[in-house]
Amino acid sequence: MAREYFKEKLKASYRIVKEKIDPYSSKYSKKKFTLQQHAVIICLKIRSGSTYKEIVERLVEEPRIRRALDLEEVPHPTTLVKAFERLRTRLWRVFLRASADLLEKNGIVGVDASGFERSHASHHYTKRA
């Protein structure tokens, strides 16, 4: 069950990125990997708390991840580092907008990284907002 959940999240992330990010940063790109593939691999790296080398090793060991991302071969760790530098702000904006679109809107907006549900907001906090 955990594997299916992971696979669905991976596919959803890839779908969102494919809709919002151009496949290549330049018309002169080598076109070996897409920025979209890099973006999802980087997100997977961050989510799992891995290093670039560890995430590459995981891609080598898990063909299901490579299939989900349409990877014919595995990128070198330095390729991912360079991709992260190119994608840094653009990638996070894409995921922030896409995740915000998935939430129900109720007219009250606030940034909160506490992890608590909105229904558990304190009365004091909601009065201040």
PDB file of C-alpha atoms in Angstrom:
ATOM      1  CA  MET A   1       0.000   0.000   0.000  1.00  0.00           C
ATOM      2  CA  ALA A   2       2.825   2.422   0.846  1.00  0.00           C
ATOM      3  CA  ARG A   3       4.461   1.683  -2.501  1.00  0.00           C
ATOM      4  CA  GLU A   4       1.250   2.440  -4.394  1.00  0.00           C
ATOM      5  CA  TYR A   5       0.847   5.720  -2.488  1.00  0.00           C
ATOM      6  CA  PHE A   6       4.451   6.631  -3.314  1.00  0.00           C
ATOM      7  CA  LYS A   7       3.979   5.730  -6.972  1.00  0.00           C
ATOM      8  CA  GLU A   8       0.813   7.833  -7.225  1.00  0.00           C
ATOM      9  CA  LYS A   9       2.528  10.851  -5.601  1.00  0.00           C
ATOM     10  CA  LEU A  10       5.477  10.452  -7.947  1.00  0.00           C
ATOM     11  CA  LYS A  11       3.216  10.313 -11.005  1.00  0.00           C
ATOM     12  CA  ALA A  12       1.163  13.283  -9.781  1.00  0.00           C
ATOM     13  CA  SER A  13       4.320  15.351  -9.276  1.00  0.00           C
ATOM     14  CA  TYR A  14       5.577  14.418 -12.724  1.00  0.00           C
ATOM     15  CA  ARG A  15       2.223  15.326 -14.296  1.00  0.00           C
ATOM     16  CA  ILE A  16       2.173  18.738 -12.590  1.00  0.00           C
ATOM     17  CA  VAL A  17       5.752  19.493 -13.592  1.00  0.00           C
ATOM     18  CA  LYS A  18       5.116  18.425 -17.196  1.00  0.00           C
ATOM     19  CA  GLU A  19       2.217  20.884 -17.376  1.00  0.00           C
ATOM     20  CA  LYS A  20       4.106  23.824 -15.874  1.00  0.00           C
ATOM     21  CA  ILE A  21       7.804  23.551 -16.791  1.00  0.00           C
ATOM     22  CA  ASP A  22       9.275  23.508 -20.291  1.00  0.00           C
ATOM     23  CA  PRO A  23      11.116  20.274 -21.063  1.00  0.00           C
ATOM     24  CA  TYR A  24      14.416  21.976 -21.896  1.00  0.00           C
ATOM     25  CA  SER A  25      16.079  25.187 -20.743  1.00  0.00           C
ATOM     26  CA  SER A  26      17.444  25.964 -24.206  1.00  0.00           C
ATOM     27  CA  LYS A  27      16.990  24.885 -27.795  1.00  0.00           C
ATOM     28  CA  TYR A  28      20.676  23.877 -27.639  1.00  0.00           C
ATOM     29  CA  SER A  29      20.122  21.493 -24.728  1.00  0.00           C
ATOM     30  CA  LYS A  30      21.546  17.970 -25.114  1.00  0.00           C
ATOM     31  CA  LYS A  31      17.994  16.627 -24.628  1.00  0.00           C
ATOM     32  CA  LYS A  32      19.287  13.641 -22.692  1.00  0.00           C
ATOM     33  CA  PHE A  33      17.054  14.435 -19.694  1.00  0.00           C
ATOM     34  CA  THR A  34      14.219  16.912 -19.331  1.00  0.00           C
ATOM     35  CA  LEU A  35      14.021  19.628 -16.705  1.00  0.00           C
ATOM     36  CA  GLN A  36      10.769  17.959 -15.718  1.00  0.00           C
ATOM     37  CA  GLN A  37      12.557  14.706 -14.899  1.00  0.00           C
ATOM     38  CA  HIS A  38      15.219  16.622 -12.993  1.00  0.00           C
ATOM     39  CA  ALA A  39      12.578  18.505 -11.008  1.00  0.00           C
ATOM     40  CA  VAL A  40      10.831  15.345  -9.822  1.00  0.00           C
ATOM     41  CA  ILE A  41      14.122  13.618  -8.974  1.00  0.00           C
ATOM     42  CA  ILE A  42      15.176  16.657  -6.938  1.00  0.00           C
ATOM     43  CA  CYS A  43      11.844  16.664  -5.115  1.00  0.00           C
ATOM     44  CA  LEU A  44      12.258  12.958  -4.406  1.00  0.00           C
ATOM     45  CA  LYS A  45      15.766  13.653  -3.098  1.00  0.00           C
ATOM     46  CA  ILE A  46      14.532  16.379  -0.764  1.00  0.00           C
ATOM     47  CA  ARG A  47      11.526  14.364   0.418  1.00  0.00           C
ATOM     48  CA  SER A  48      13.648  11.320   1.231  1.00  0.00           C
ATOM     49  CA  GLY A  49      16.453  13.354   2.827  1.00  0.00           C
ATOM     50  CA  SER A  50      18.993  11.780   0.484  1.00  0.00           C
ATOM     51  CA  THR A  51      22.187  13.168  -0.977  1.00  0.00           C
ATOM     52  CA  TYR A  52      22.508  13.504  -4.735  1.00  0.00           C
ATOM     53  CA  LYS A  53      24.651  10.365  -4.837  1.00  0.00           C
ATOM     54  CA  GLU A  54      22.107   8.410  -2.758  1.00  0.00           C
ATOM     55  CA  ILE A  55      19.179   9.432  -4.963  1.00  0.00           C
ATOM     56  CA  VAL A  56      21.100   8.361  -8.068  1.00  0.00           C
ATOM     57  CA  GLU A  57      21.825   4.999  -6.415  1.00  0.00           C
ATOM     58  CA  ARG A  58      18.124   4.663  -5.603  1.00  0.00           C
ATOM     59  CA  LEU A  59      17.216   5.332  -9.239  1.00  0.00           C
ATOM     60  CA  VAL A  60      19.656   2.620 -10.301  1.00  0.00           C
ATOM     61  CA  GLU A  61      18.171   0.144  -7.815  1.00  0.00           C
ATOM     62  CA  GLU A  62      14.482   0.928  -8.448  1.00  0.00           C
ATOM     63  CA  PRO A  63      13.428   0.566 -12.088  1.00  0.00           C
ATOM     64  CA  ARG A  64       9.806   1.436 -11.217  1.00  0.00           C
ATOM     65  CA  ILE A  65      10.878   5.012 -10.447  1.00  0.00           C
ATOM     66  CA  ARG A  66      12.777   5.213 -13.731  1.00  0.00           C
ATOM     67  CA  ARG A  67       9.723   3.912 -15.612  1.00  0.00           C
ATOM     68  CA  ALA A  68       7.405   6.402 -13.894  1.00  0.00           C
ATOM     69  CA  LEU A  69       9.712   9.237 -14.984  1.00  0.00           C
ATOM     70  CA  ASP A  70      10.383   7.879 -18.483  1.00  0.00           C
ATOM     71  CA  LEU A  71      14.120   7.699 -17.727  1.00  0.00           C
ATOM     72  CA  GLU A  72      16.159   5.608 -20.130  1.00  0.00           C
ATOM     73  CA  GLU A  73      19.301   6.134 -18.071  1.00  0.00           C
ATOM     74  CA  VAL A  74      20.171   7.635 -14.700  1.00  0.00           C
ATOM     75  CA  PRO A  75      21.643  11.158 -14.484  1.00  0.00           C
ATOM     76  CA  HIS A  76      24.980  11.783 -12.781  1.00  0.00           C
ATOM     77  CA  PRO A  77      24.764  13.516  -9.374  1.00  0.00           C
ATOM     78  CA  THR A  78      26.464  16.655 -10.728  1.00  0.00           C
ATOM     79  CA  THR A  79      23.810  16.856 -13.448  1.00  0.00           C
ATOM     80  CA  LEU A  80      21.169  17.061 -10.726  1.00  0.00           C
ATOM     81  CA  VAL A  81      23.125  19.710  -8.807  1.00  0.00           C
ATOM     82  CA  LYS A  82      23.301  21.888 -11.922  1.00  0.00           C
ATOM     83  CA  ALA A  83      19.618  21.296 -12.642  1.00  0.00           C
ATOM     84  CA  PHE A  84      18.733  22.355  -9.097  1.00  0.00           C
ATOM     85  CA  GLU A  85      20.607  25.617  -9.601  1.00  0.00           C
ATOM     86  CA  ARG A  86      18.662  26.275 -12.832  1.00  0.00           C
ATOM     87  CA  LEU A  87      15.299  25.286 -11.377  1.00  0.00           C
ATOM     88  CA  ARG A  88      15.552  26.625  -7.838  1.00  0.00           C
ATOM     89  CA  THR A  89      12.911  29.380  -7.761  1.00  0.00           C
ATOM     90  CA  ARG A  90      10.849  28.286 -10.744  1.00  0.00           C
ATOM     91  CA  LEU A  91      10.377  24.762  -9.392  1.00  0.00           C
ATOM     92  CA  TRP A  92       9.136  25.833  -5.981  1.00  0.00           C
ATOM     93  CA  ARG A  93       6.725  28.366  -7.459  1.00  0.00           C
ATOM     94  CA  VAL A  94       5.227  25.686  -9.677  1.00  0.00           C
ATOM     95  CA  PHE A  95       4.674  23.274  -6.806  1.00  0.00           C
ATOM     96  CA  LEU A  96       3.380  25.989  -4.490  1.00  0.00           C
ATOM     97  CA  ARG A  97       0.800  27.149  -7.048  1.00  0.00           C
ATOM     98  CA  ALA A  98      -0.223  23.595  -7.932  1.00  0.00           C
ATOM     99  CA  SER A  99      -0.595  22.559  -4.304  1.00  0.00           C
ATOM    100  CA  ALA A 100      -2.582  25.711  -3.527  1.00  0.00           C
ATOM    101  CA  ASP A 101      -4.959  24.840  -6.366  1.00  0.00           C
ATOM    102  CA  LEU A 102      -5.631  21.466  -4.728  1.00  0.00           C
ATOM    103  CA  LEU A 103      -6.827  23.031  -1.461  1.00  0.00           C
ATOM    104  CA  GLU A 104     -10.363  24.126  -0.743  1.00  0.00           C
ATOM    105  CA  LYS A 105     -10.723  27.876  -0.714  1.00  0.00           C
ATOM    106  CA  ASN A 106     -12.737  29.542   2.037  1.00  0.00           C
ATOM    107  CA  GLY A 107     -11.738  33.183   1.698  1.00  0.00           C
ATOM    108  CA  ILE A 108      -9.224  33.154   4.572  1.00  0.00           C
ATOM    109  CA  VAL A 109      -5.586  33.053   3.572  1.00  0.00           C
ATOM    110  CA  GLY A 110      -2.528  32.670   5.764  1.00  0.00           C
ATOM    111  CA  VAL A 111       0.900  31.103   5.523  1.00  0.00           C
ATOM    112  CA  ASP A 112       1.509  28.553   8.233  1.00  0.00           C
ATOM    113  CA  ALA A 113       4.159  25.856   8.381  1.00  0.00           C
ATOM    114  CA  SER A 114       3.113  24.364  11.717  1.00  0.00           C
ATOM    115  CA  GLY A 115       1.519  21.296  10.136  1.00  0.00           C
ATOM    116  CA  PHE A 116      -1.775  21.708  12.003  1.00  0.00           C
ATOM    117  CA  GLU A 117      -5.094  21.551  10.175  1.00  0.00           C
ATOM    118  CA  ARG A 118      -6.966  24.805   9.572  1.00  0.00           C
ATOM    119  CA  SER A 119      -9.884  23.523  11.616  1.00  0.00           C
ATOM    120  CA  HIS A 120      -7.628  23.507  14.701  1.00  0.00           C
ATOM    121  CA  ALA A 121      -6.674  27.196  14.534  1.00  0.00           C
ATOM    122  CA  SER A 122      -6.894  29.030  17.843  1.00  0.00           C
ATOM    123  CA  HIS A 123      -9.570  31.665  18.290  1.00  0.00           C
ATOM    124  CA  HIS A 124      -6.846  34.231  19.079  1.00  0.00           C
ATOM    125  CA  TYR A 125      -5.004  33.432  15.857  1.00  0.00           C
ATOM    126  CA  THR A 126      -8.081  33.643  13.636  1.00  0.00           C
ATOM    127  CA  LYS A 127      -9.061  37.016  15.202  1.00  0.00           C
ATOM    128  CA  ARG A 128      -5.589  38.415  14.467  1.00  0.00           C
ATOM    129  CA  ALA A 129      -5.532  37.202  10.858  1.00  0.00           C
TER     130      ALA A 129
END
